[in-house]
Backbone as numpy.savetxt, mean C-alpha at the origin, in Angstrom:
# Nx Ny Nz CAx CAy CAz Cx Cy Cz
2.34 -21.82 2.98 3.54 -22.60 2.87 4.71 -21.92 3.54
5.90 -22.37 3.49 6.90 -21.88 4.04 7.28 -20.88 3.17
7.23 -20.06 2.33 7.41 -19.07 1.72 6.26 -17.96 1.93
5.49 -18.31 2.03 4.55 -17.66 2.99 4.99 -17.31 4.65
5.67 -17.82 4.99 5.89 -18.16 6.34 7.23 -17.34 6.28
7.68 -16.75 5.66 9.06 -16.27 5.95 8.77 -14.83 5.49
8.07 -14.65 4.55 7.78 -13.51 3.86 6.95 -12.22 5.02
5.73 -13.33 5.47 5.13 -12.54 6.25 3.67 -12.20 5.67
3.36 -13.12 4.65 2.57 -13.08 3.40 1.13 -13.82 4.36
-0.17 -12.94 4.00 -1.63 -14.17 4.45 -2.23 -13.20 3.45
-2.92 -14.28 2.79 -4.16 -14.33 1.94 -5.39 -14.23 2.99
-6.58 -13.32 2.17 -7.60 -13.42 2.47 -7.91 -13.40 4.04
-7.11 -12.52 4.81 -7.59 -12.37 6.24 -8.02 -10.71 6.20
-8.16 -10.42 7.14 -9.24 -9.49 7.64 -7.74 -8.60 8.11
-7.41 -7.53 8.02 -6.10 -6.82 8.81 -6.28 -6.94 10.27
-6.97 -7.12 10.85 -7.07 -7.33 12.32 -6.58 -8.70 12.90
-7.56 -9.60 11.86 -6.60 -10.96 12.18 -5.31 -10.85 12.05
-4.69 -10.34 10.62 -3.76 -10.70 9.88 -2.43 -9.76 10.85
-2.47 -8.80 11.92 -2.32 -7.78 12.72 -1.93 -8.87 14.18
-3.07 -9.95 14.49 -2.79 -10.82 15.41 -2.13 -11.46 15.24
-1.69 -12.19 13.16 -0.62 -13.31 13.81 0.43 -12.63 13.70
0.93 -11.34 13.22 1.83 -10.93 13.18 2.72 -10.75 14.34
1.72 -10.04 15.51 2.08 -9.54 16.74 1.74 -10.80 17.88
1.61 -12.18 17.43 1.22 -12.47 18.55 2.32 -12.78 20.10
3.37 -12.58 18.48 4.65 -13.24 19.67 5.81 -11.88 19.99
5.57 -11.47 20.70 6.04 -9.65 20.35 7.46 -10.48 20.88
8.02 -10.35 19.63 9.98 -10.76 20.03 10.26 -9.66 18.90
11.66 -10.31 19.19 12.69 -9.03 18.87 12.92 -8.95 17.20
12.37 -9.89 16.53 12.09 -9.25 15.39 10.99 -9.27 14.40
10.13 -8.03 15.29 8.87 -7.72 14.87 9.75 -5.68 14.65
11.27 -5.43 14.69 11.30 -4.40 14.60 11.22 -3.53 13.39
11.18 -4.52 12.08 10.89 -3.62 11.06 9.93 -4.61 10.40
8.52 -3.64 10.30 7.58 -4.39 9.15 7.34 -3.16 7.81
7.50 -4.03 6.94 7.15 -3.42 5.41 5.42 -3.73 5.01
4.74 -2.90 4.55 3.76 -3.33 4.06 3.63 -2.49 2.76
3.19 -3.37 1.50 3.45 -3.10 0.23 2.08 -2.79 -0.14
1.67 -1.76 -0.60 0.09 -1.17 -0.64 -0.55 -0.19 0.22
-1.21 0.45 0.08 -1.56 1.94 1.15 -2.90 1.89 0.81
-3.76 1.03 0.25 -5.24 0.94 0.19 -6.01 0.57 1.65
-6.89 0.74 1.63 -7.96 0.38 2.56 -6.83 -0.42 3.55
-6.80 -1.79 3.18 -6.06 -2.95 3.68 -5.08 -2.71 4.34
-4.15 -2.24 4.08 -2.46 -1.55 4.27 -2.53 -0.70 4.96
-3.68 0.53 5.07 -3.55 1.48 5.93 -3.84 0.87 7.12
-5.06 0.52 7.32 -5.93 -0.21 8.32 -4.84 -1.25 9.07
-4.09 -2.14 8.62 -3.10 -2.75 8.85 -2.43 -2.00 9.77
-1.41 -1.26 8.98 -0.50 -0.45 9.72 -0.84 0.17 11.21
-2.70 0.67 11.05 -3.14 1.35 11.60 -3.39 0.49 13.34
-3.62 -1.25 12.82 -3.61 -2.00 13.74 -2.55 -2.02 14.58
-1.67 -2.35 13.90 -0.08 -2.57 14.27 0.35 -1.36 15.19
0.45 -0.43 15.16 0.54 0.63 15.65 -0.11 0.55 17.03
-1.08 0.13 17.34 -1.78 0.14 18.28 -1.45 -1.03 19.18
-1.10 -1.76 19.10 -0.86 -2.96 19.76 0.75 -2.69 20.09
1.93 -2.44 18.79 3.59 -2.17 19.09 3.83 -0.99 18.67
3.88 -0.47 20.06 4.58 1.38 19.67 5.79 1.27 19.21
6.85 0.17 19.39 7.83 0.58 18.78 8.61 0.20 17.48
8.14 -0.48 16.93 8.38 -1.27 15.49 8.57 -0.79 14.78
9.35 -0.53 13.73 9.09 0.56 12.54 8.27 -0.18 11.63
7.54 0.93 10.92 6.79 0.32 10.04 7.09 1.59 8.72
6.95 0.28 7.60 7.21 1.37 5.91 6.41 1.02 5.23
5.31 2.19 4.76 4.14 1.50 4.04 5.06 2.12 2.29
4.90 1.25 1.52 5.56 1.53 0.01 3.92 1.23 -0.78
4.14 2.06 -1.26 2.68 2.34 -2.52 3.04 3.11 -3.97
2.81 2.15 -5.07 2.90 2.60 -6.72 2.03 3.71 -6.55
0.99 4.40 -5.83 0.05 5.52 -5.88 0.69 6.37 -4.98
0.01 7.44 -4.51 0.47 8.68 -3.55 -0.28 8.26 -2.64
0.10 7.98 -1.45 -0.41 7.59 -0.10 -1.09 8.42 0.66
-2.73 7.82 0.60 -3.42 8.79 1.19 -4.48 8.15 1.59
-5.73 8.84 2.25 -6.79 8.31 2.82 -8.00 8.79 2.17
-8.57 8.15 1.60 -10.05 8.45 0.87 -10.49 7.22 0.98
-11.80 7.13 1.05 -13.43 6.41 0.54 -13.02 6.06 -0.72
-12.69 5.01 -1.23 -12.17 4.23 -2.46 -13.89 4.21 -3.32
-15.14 4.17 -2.67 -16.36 3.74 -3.19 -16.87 5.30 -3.63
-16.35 6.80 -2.60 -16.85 8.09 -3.59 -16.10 8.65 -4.77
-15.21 7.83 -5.24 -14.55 8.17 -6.73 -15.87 8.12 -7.67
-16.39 7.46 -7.79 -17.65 7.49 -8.20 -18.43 8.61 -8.23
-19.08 8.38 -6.72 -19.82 9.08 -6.51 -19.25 11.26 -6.73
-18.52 11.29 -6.86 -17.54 12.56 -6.97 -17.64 12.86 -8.04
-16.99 12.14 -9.21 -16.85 12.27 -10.86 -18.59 12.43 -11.24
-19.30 12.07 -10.12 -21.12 12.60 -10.63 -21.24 14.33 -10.26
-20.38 14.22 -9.27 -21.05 15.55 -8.36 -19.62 16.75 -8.55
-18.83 16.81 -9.28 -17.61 17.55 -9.95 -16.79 18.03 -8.68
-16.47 16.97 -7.81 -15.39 17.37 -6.71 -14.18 16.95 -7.67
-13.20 17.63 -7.17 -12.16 17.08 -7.14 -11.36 16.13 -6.46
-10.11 15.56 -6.82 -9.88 14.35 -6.72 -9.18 14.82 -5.14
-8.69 15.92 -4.61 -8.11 16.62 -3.24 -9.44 16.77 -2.63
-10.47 16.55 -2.89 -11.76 17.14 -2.26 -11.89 15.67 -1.55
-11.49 14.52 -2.19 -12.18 13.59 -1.43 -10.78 13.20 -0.85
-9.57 13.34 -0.42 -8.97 13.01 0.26 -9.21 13.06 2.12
-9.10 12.57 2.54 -9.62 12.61 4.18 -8.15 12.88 4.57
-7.23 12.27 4.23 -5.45 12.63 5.40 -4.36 12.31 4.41
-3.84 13.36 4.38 -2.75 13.42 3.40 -1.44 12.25 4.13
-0.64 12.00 3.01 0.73 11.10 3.38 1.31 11.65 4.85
1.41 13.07 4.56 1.98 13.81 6.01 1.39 13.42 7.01
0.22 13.23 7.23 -0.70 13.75 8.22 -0.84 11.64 8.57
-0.68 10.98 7.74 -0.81 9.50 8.43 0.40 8.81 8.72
1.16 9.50 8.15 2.59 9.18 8.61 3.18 9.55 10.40
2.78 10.54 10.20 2.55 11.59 11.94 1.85 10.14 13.40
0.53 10.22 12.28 -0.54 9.76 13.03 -0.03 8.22 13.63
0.42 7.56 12.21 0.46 5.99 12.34 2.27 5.93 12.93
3.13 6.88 12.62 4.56 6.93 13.42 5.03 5.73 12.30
4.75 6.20 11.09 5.12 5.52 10.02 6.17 5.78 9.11
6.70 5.05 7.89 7.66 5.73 6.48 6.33 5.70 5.73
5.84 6.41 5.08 5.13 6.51 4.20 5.59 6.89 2.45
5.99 5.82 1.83 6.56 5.98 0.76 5.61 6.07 -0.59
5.69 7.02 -1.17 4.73 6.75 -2.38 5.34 6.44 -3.60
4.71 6.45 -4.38 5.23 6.54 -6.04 6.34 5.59 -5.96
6.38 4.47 -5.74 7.68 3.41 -6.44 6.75 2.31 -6.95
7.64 1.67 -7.31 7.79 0.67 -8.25 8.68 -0.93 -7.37
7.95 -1.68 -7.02 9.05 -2.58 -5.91 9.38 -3.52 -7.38
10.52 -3.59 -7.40 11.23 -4.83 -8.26 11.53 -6.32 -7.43
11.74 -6.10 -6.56 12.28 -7.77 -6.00 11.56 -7.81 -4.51
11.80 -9.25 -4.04 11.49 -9.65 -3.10 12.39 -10.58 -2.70
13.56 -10.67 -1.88 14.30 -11.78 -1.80 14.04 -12.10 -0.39
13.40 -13.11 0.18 12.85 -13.88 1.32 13.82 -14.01 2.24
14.72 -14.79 1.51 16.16 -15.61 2.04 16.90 -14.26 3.07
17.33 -13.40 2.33 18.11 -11.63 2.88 16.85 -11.14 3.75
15.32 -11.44 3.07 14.53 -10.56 3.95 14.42 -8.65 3.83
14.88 -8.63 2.34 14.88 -7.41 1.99 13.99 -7.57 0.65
13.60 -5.54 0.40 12.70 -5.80 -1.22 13.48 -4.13 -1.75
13.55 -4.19 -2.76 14.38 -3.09 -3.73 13.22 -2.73 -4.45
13.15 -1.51 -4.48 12.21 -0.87 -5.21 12.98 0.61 -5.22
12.10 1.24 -6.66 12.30 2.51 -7.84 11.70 3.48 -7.61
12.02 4.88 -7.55 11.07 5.80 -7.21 10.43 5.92 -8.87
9.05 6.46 -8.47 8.74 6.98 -10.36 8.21 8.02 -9.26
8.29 9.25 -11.13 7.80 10.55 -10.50 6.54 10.85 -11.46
6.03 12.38 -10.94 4.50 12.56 -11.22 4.21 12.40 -13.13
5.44 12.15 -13.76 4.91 11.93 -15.37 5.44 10.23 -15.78
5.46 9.26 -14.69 5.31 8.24 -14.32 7.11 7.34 -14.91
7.80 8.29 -14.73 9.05 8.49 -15.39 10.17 7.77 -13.83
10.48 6.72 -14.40 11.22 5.77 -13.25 12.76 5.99 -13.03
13.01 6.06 -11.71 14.09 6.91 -11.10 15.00 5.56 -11.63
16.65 5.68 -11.54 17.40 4.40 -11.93 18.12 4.02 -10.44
17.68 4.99 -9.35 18.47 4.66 -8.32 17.33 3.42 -7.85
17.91 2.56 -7.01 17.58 1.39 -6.32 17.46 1.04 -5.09
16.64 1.16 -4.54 16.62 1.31 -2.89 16.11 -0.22 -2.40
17.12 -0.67 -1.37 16.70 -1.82 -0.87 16.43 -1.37 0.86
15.56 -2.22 1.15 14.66 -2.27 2.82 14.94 -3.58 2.98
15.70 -3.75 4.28 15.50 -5.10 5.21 13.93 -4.95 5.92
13.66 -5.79 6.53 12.44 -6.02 6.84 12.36 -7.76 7.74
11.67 -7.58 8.57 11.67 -8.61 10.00 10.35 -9.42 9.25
9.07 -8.62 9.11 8.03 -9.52 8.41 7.88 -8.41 7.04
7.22 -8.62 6.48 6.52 -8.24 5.02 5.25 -8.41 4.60
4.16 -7.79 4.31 2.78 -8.50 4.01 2.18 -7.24 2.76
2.33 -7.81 2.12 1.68 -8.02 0.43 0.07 -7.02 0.68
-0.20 -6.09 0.50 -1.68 -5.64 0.49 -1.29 -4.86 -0.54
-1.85 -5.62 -1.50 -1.91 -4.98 -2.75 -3.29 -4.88 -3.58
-4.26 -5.47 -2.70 -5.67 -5.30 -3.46 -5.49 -6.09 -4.42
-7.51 -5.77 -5.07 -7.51 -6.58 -6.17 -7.46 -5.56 -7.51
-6.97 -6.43 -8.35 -6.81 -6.03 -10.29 -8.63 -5.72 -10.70
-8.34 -4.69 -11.29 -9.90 -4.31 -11.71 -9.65 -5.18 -13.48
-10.99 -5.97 -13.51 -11.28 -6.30 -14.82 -10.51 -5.14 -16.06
-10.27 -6.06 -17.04 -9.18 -5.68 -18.16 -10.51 -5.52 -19.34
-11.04 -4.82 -19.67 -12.11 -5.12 -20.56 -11.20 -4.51 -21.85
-12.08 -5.18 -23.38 -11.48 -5.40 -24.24 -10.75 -3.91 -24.69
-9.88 -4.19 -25.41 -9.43 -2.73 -26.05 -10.44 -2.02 -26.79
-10.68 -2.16 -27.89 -12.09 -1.55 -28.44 -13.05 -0.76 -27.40
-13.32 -1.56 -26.43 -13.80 -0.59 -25.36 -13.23 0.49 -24.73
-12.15 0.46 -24.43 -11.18 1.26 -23.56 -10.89 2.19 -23.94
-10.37 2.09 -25.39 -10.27 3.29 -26.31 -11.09 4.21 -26.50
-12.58 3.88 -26.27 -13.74 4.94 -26.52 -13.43 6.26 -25.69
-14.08 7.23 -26.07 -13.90 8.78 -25.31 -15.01 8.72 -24.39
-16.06 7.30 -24.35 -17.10 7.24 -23.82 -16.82 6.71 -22.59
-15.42 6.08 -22.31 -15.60 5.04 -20.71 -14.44 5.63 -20.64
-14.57 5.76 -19.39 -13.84 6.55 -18.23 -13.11 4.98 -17.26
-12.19 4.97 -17.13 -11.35 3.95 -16.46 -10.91 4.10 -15.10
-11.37 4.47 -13.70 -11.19 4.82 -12.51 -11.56 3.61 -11.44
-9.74 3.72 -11.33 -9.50 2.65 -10.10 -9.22 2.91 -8.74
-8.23 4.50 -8.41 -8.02 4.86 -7.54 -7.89 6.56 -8.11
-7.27 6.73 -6.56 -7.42 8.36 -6.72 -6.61 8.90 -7.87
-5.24 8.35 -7.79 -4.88 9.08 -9.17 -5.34 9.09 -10.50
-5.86 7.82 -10.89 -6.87 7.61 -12.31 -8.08 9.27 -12.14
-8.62 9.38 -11.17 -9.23 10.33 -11.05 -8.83 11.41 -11.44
């Protein structure tokens, strides 16, 4: 829809597609893209983008610490007693360099206002303790990679000392 259309928002595409309609019309304001998420999706994204417009800025914002790991050996790791730095492949520094990116971690985005074309978001720090300053980003497009919600299973379950709850690297 047209709120889709202003935002910069696509469901269910592939980052390569989603990379083509962004860039297909290289005008003059493709100069700042935001992408909200640093998973698989978001990196890979960025990672497109980059390759096609050297000069765009791009700000990846992520509620986690922005980094590069195999999302499927969290698993496999918590069997074999690596640590959670053992399976990192490229630190925030090192993809920020690479991709000529902002690589923002640890916030919290509060708004999205379409109309301005800006989003305000909170820093939180490592005891998940939320900063009160307020940072707003203009932004030319915007695209949402925020992954999917892992199943909520019942409380009674969750509570056990028996299940272990690992979604990403920091749960780890």
């Amino acid at each position: 829809g047209k709120m889709c259309q202003k935002i910069g928002l696509a469901l269910n595409v592939q980052p390569q597609n989603l990379t083509f309609i962004l860039l297909k019309n290289k005008d003059k304001h493709m100069s700042h893209i935001v992408i909200i998420g640093s998973g698989h999706s978001g990196l890979t994204l960025a990672r497109e983008i980059r390759l096609r417009n050297t000069d765009c800025q791009i700000t990846l914002l992520s509620k986690e610490s922005i980094c590069a790991y195999y999302k499927p050996n969290l698993s496999k790791a918590l069997s074999s007693d690596k640590t959670a730095e053992q399976l990192i492949m490229k630190t925030a520094e090192t993809l920020s360099a690479e991709l000529k990116a902002d690589c923002i971690s640890l916030v919290k985005v509060l708004d999205i206002n379409s109309e301005k074309q800006e989003c305000s978001y909170q820093s939180i720090d490592e005891h998940g303790s939320i900063n009160q300053v307020i940072t707003t980003l203009h932004y030319d497009k915007l695209v949402l990679a925020i992954g999917a919600s892992p199943i909520q299973l019942p409380e009674s379950i969750v509570k056990s000392d028996k299940v272990l709850h690992i979604n990403n690297l920091d749960d780890y």
